[in-house]
PDB file of C-alpha atoms in Angstrom:
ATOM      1  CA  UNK P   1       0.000   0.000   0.000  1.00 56.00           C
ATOM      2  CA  UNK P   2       1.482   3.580  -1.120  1.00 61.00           C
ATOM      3  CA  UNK P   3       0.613   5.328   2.039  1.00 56.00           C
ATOM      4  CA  UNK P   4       1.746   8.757   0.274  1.00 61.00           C
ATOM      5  CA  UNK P   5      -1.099   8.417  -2.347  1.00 61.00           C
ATOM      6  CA  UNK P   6      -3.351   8.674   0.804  1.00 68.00           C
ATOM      7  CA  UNK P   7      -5.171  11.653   1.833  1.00 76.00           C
ATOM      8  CA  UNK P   8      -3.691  11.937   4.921  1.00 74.00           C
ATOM      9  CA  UNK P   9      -6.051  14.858   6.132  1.00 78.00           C
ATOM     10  CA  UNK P  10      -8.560  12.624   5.440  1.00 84.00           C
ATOM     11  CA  UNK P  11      -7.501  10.078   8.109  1.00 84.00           C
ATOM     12  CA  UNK P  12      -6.429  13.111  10.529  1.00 85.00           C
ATOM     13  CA  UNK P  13      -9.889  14.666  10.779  1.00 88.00           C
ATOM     14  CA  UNK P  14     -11.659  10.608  10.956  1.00 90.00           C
ATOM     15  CA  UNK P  15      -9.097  10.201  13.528  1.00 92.00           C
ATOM     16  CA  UNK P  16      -9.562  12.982  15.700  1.00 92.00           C
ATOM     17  CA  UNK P  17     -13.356  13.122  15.403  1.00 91.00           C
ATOM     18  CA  UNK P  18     -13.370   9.959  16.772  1.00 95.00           C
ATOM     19  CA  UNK P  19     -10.750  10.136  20.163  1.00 94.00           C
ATOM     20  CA  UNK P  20     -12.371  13.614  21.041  1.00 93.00           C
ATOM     21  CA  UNK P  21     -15.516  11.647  21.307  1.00 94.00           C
ATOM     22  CA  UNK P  22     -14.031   9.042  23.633  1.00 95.00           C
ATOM     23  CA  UNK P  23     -11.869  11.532  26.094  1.00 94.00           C
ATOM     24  CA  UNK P  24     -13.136  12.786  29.118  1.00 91.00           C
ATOM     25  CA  UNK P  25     -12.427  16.381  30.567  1.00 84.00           C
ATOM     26  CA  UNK P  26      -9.286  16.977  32.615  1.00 89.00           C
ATOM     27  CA  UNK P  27      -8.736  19.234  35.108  1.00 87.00           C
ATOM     28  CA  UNK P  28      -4.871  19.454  34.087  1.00 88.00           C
ATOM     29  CA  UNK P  29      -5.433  20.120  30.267  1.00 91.00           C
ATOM     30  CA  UNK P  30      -7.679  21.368  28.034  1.00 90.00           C
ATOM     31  CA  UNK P  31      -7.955  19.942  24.397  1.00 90.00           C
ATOM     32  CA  UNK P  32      -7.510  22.177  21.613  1.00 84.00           C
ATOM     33  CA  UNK P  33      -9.834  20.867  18.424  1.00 76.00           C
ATOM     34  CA  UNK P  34     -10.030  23.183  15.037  1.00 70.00           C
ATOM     35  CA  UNK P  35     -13.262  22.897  13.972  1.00 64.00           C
ATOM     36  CA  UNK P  36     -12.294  23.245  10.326  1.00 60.00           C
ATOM     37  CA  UNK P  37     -10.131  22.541   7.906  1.00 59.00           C
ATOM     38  CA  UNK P  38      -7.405  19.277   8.323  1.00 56.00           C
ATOM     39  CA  UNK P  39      -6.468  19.180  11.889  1.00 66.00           C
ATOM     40  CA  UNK P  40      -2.685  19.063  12.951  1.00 76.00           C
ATOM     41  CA  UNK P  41      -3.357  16.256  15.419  1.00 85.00           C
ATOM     42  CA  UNK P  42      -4.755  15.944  18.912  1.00 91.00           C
ATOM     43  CA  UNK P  43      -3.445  18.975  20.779  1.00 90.00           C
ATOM     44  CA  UNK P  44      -3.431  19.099  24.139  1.00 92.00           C
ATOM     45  CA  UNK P  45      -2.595  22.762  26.294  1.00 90.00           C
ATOM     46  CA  UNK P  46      -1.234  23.035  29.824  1.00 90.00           C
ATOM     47  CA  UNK P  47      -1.111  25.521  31.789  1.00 89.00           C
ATOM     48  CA  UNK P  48       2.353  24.584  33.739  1.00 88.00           C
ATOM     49  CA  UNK P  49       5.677  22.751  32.288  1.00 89.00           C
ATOM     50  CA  UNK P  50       5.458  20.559  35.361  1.00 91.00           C
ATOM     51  CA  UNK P  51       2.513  18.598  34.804  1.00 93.00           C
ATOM     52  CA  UNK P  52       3.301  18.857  31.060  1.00 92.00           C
ATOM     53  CA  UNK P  53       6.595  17.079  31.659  1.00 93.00           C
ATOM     54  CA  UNK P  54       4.366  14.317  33.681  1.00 95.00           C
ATOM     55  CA  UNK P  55       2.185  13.646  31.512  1.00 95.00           C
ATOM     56  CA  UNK P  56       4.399  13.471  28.859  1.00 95.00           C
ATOM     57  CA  UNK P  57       6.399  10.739  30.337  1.00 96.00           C
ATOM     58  CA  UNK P  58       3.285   9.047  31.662  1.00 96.00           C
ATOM     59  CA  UNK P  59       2.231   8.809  27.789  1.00 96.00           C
ATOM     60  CA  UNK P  60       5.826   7.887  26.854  1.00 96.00           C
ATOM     61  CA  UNK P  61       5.790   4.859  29.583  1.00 96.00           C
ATOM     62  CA  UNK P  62       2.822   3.759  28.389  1.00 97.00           C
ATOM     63  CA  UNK P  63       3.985   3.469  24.262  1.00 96.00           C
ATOM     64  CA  UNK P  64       2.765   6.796  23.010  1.00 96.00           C
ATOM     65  CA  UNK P  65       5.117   9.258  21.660  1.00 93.00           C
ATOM     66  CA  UNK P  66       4.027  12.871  22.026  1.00 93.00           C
ATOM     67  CA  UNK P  67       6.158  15.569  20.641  1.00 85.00           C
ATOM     68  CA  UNK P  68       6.205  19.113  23.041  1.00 83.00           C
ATOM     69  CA  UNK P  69       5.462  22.009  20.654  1.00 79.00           C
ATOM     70  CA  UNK P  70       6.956  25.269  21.288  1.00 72.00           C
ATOM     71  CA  UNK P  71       8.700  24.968  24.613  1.00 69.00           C
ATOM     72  CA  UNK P  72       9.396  28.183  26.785  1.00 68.00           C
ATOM     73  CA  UNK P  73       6.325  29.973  24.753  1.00 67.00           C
ATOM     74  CA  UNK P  74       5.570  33.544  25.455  1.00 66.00           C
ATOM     75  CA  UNK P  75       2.044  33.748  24.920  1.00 67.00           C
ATOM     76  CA  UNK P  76       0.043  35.572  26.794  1.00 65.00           C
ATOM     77  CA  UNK P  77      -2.796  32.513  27.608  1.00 70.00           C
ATOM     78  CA  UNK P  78      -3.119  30.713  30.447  1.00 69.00           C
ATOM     79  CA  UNK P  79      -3.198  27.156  28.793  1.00 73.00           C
ATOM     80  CA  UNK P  80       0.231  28.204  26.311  1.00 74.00           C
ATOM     81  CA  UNK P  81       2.392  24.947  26.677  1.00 85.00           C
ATOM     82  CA  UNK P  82       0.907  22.277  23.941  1.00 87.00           C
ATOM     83  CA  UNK P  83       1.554  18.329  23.427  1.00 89.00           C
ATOM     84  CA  UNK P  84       0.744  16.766  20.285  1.00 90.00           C
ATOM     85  CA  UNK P  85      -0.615  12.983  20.015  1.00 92.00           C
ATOM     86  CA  UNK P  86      -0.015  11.670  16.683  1.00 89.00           C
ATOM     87  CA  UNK P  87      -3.146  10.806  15.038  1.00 88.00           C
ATOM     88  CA  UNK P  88      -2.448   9.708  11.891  1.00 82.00           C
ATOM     89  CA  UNK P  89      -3.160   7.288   8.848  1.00 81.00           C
ATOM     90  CA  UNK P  90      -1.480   4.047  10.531  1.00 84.00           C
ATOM     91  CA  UNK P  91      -3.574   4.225  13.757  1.00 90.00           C
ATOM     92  CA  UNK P  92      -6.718   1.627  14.051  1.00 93.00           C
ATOM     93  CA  UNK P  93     -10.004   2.225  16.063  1.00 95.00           C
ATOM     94  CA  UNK P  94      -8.174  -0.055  18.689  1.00 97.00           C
ATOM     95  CA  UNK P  95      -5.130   2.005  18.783  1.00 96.00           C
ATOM     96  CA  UNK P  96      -7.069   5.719  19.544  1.00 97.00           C
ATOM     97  CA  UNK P  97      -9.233   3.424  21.957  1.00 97.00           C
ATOM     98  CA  UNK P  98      -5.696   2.619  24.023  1.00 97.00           C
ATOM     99  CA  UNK P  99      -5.102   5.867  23.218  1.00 96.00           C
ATOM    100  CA  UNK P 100      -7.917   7.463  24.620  1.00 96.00           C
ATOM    101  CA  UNK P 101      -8.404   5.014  27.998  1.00 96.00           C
ATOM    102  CA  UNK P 102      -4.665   6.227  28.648  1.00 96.00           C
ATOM    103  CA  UNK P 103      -5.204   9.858  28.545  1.00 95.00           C
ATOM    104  CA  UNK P 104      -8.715   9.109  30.964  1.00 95.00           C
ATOM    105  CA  UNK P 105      -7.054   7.184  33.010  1.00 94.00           C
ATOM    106  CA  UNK P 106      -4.082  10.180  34.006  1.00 92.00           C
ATOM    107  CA  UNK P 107      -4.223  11.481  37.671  1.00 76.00           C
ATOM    108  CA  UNK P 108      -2.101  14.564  38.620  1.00 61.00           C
ATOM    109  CA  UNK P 109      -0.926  13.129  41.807  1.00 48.00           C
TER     110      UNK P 109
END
């Protein structure tokens, strides 16, 4: 299968349609979703680099590989530190399902 004939926005906006119907709310991070156009993945905003970095090595012992966008961003928002969960092509409905009982199943303590 040539996976660069695919239309990889295609599989980013299934993808993420379907986890952001299967996470809870958290306390800790807020979800960023665009409502339109192809999606860059499942974005996640903190508000401190602590619990980022927590989270982000929870994920990593667990077999998910985020990637930390922007670190030491100026922004003026209160959620302005962002993680990024691939979501792409090569992930199943099982895989986003793991994916999605991980990131319900984090607790800040």
């Amino acid at each position: 299968e040539q996976w660069f004939l695919k239309d990889l926005g295609y599989f980013k906006r299934k993808n993420l349609n379907y986890i952001l119907h299967k996470i809870q709310e958290s306390e800790t991070f807020k979800i960023y979703a665009e409502k339109q156009g192809t999606p860059f993945g499942l974005l996640l905003c903190f508000k401190d680099p602590d619990t980022l970095a927590r989270f982000k090595q929870y994920l990593i012992t667990r077999k998910i590989f985020p990637a930390e966008l922007w670190p030491r961003n100026n922004i003026a928002h209160a959620y302005k530190l962002l993680l990024y969960v691939h979501i792409v092509f090569r992930y199943a409905e099982a895989d986003l399902d793991y994916m999605a009982q991980v990131l319900n199943e984090w607790k800040t303590t």
